[in-house]
C-alpha positions as semicolon CSV with decimal commas, in nm:
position;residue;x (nm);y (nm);z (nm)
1;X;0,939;0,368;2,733
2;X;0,654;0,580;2,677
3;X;0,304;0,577;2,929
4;X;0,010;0,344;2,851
5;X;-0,207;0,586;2,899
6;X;-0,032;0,772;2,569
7;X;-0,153;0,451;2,359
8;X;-0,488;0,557;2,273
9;X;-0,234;0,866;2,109
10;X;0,012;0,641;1,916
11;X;-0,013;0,289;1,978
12;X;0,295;0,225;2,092
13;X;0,411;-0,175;2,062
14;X;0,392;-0,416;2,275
15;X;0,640;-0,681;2,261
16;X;0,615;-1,023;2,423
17;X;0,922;-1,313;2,399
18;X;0,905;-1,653;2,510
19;X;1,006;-2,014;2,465
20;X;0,834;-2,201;2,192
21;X;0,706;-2,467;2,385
22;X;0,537;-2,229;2,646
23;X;0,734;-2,269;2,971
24;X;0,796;-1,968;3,050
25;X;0,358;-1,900;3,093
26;X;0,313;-1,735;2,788
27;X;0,082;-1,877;2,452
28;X;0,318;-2,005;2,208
29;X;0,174;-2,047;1,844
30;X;-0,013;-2,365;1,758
31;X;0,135;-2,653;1,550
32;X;0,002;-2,503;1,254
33;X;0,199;-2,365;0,900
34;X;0,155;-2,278;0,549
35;X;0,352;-2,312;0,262
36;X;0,641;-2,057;0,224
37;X;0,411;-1,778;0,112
38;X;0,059;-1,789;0,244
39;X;-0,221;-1,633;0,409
40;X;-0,473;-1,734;0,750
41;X;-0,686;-1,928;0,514
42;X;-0,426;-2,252;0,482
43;X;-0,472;-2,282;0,113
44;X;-0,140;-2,067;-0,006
45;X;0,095;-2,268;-0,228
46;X;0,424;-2,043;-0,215
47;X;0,251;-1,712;-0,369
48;X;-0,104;-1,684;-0,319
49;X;-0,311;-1,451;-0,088
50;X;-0,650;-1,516;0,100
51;X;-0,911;-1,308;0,315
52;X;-0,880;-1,119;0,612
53;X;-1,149;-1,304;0,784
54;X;-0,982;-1,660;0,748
55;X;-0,934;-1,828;1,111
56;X;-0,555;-2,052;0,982
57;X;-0,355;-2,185;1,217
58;X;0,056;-2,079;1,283
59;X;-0,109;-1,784;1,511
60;X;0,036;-1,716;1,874
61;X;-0,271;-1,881;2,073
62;X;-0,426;-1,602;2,237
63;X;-0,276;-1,305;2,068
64;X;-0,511;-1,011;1,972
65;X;-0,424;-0,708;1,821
66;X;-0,702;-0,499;1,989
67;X;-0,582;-0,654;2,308
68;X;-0,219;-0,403;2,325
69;X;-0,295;-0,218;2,608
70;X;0,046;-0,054;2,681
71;X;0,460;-0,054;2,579
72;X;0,655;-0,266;2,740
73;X;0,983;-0,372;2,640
74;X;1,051;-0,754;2,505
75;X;1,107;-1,004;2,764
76;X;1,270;-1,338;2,675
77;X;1,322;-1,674;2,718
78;X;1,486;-2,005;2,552
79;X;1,225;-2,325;2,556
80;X;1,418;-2,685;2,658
81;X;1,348;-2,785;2,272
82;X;1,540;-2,492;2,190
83;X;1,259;-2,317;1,997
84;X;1,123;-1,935;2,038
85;X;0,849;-1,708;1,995
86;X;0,779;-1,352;1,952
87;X;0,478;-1,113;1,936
88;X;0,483;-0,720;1,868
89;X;0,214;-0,489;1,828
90;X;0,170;-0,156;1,699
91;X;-0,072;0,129;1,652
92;X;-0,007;0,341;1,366
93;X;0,076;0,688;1,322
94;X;0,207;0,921;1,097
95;X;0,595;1,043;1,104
96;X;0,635;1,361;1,405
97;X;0,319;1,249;1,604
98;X;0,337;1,412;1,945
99;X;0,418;1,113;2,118
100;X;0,672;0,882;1,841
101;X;0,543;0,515;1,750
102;X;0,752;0,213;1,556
103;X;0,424;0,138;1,356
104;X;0,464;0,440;1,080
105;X;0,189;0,515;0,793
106;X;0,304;0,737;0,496
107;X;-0,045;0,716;0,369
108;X;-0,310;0,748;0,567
109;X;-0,543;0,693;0,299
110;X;-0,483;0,350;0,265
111;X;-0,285;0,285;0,612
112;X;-0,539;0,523;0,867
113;X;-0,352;0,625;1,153
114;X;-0,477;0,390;1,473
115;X;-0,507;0,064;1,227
116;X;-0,361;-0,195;1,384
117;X;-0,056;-0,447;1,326
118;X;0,045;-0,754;1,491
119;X;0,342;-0,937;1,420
120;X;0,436;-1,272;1,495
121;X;0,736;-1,508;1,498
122;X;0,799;-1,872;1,577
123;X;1,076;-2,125;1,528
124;X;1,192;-2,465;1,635
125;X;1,440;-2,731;1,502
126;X;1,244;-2,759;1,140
127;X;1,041;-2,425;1,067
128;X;1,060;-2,035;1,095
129;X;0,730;-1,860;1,042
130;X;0,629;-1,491;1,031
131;X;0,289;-1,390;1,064
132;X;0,094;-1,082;1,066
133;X;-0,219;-0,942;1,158
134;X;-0,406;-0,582;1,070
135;X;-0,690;-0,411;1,142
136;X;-0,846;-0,061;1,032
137;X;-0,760;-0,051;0,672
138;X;-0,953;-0,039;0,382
139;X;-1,202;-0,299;0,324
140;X;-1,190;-0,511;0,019
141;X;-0,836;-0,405;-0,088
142;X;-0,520;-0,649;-0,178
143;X;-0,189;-0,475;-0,026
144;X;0,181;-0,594;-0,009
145;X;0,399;-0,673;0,301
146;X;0,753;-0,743;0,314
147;X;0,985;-0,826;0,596
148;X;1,303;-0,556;0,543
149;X;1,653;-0,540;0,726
150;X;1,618;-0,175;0,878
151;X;1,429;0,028;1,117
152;X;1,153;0,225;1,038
153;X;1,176;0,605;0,979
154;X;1,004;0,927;0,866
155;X;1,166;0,851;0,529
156;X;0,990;0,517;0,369
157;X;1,343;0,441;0,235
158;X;1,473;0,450;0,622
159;X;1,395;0,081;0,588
160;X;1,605;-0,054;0,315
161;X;1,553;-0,336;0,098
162;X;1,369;-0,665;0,154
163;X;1,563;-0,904;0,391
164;X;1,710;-1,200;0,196
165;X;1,820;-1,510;0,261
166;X;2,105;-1,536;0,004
167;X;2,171;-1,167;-0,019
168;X;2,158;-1,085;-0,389
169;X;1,978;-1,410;-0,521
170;X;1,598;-1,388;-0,645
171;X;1,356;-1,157;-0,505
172;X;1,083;-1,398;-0,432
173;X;0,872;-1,586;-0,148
174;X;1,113;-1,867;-0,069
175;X;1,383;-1,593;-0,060
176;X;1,247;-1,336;0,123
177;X;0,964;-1,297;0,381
178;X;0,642;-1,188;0,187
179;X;0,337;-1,139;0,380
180;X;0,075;-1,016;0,094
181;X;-0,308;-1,028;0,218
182;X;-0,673;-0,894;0,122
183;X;-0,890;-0,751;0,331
184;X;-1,196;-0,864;0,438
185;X;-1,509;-0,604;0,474
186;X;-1,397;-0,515;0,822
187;X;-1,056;-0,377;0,677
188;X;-0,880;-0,656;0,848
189;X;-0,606;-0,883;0,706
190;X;-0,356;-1,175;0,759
191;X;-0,104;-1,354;0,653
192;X;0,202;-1,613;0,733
193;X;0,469;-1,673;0,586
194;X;0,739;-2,033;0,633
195;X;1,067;-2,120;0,577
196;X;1,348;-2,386;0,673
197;X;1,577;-2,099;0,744
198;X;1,597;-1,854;1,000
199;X;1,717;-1,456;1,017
200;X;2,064;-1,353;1,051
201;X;2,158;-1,189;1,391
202;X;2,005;-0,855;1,334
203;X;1,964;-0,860;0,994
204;X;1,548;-0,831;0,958
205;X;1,449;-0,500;1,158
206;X;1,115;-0,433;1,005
207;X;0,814;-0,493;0,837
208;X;0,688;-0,253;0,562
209;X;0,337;-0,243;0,371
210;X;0,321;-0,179;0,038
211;X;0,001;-0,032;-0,193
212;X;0,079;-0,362;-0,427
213;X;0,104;-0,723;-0,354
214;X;0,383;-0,907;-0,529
215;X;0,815;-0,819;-0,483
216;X;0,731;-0,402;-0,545
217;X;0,491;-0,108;-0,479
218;X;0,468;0,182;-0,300
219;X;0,560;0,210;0,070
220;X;0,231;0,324;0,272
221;X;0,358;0,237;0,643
222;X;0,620;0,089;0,841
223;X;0,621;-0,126;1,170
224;X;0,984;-0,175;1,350
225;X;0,985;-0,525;1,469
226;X;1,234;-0,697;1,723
227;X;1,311;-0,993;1,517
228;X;1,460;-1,250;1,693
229;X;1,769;-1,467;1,477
């Protein structure tokens, strides 16, 4: 894929696999969770938000979203309890930059291109979280975030609806993946999201951010994500 030394241009991802339990070297996140919508600060009851600044646990151990240094494409691995992990990270841009990124912003006012986005998966035999990461948006400001079944694209559309769990059922947290946070003063933000069910084999391709919290709003960026089923 593209040069590292294009990153400081676009922020191309970088993507990181591995077995749940860490054999294969890499962190794997912490024993942590949340309820099925909730933020860092470990207080979410299936639709609340929280603060950027809030330290929760379900994070990949080690994982930093100012640390992406370069693309690199995923690498894998399956853990002996038969668990996974996966970390992507992005730098946005806006649509026909000179050198193409999967972490999009259609508004640059509210998503400024080189903000930041790291997303995060884990599952074993019980749980399947999602969590996210941002940094470089506007301080003090509540935004959506929605896991969606296609890739990003220069159209917001590009990446259909939100991915559900029974297709056509409610639009909700313990339906779909919602990832709403706040940020702090910095402009940064996270969130996690759990469920007892997993993705269907290529079924969740993105995530998109929205100007609102809550199951609508306006799209104002776009990260492509390898999700893993």
């Amino acid at each position: 894929m593209g040069a590292a030394a294009l990153l400081m241009l676009t922020g191309g991802p970088t993507l990181a696999h591995g077995a749940a339990d860490g054999t294969d070297g890499a962190p794997a996140p912490d024993g942590g969770g949340h309820a099925a919508h909730s933020t860092g600060t470990g207080t979410g009851t299936g639709t609340g938000t929280g603060t950027g600044d809030a330290s929760g646990s379900g994070k990949a151990s080690g994982a930093s979203v100012a640390g992406a240094t370069g693309e690199a494409g995923p690498v894998g691995g399956a853990s002996r309890s038969g668990g996974f992990w996966m970390r992507a990270d992005g730098v946005f841009s806006p649509p026909g930059s000179f050198v193409p990124s999967d972490a999009l912003t259609y508004d640059t006012a509210l998503v400024p291109a080189a903000a930041r986005i790291e997303i995060t998966q884990y599952a074993d035999r019980t749980s399947h979280r999602v969590g996210t990461r941002l940094r470089g948006l506007v301080p003090n400001r509540a935004y959506g975030m929605h896991v969606h079944t296609s890739p990003c694209a220069a159209d917001p559309a590009s990446a259909g609806p939100h991915y559900q769990h029974r297709v056509s059922a409610t639009a909700d947290p313990v339906n779909e993946v919602w990832l709403d946070f706040r940020t702090d003063r910095n402009g940064a933000g996270d969130a996690e999201a759990r469920h007892e069910w997993g993705f269907r084999d290529g079924g969740a391709r993105s995530v998109v951010v929205h100007d609102a919290q809550g199951g609508a709003g306006k799209r104002v960026a776009c990260f492509t994500v390898p999700f893993s089923s």
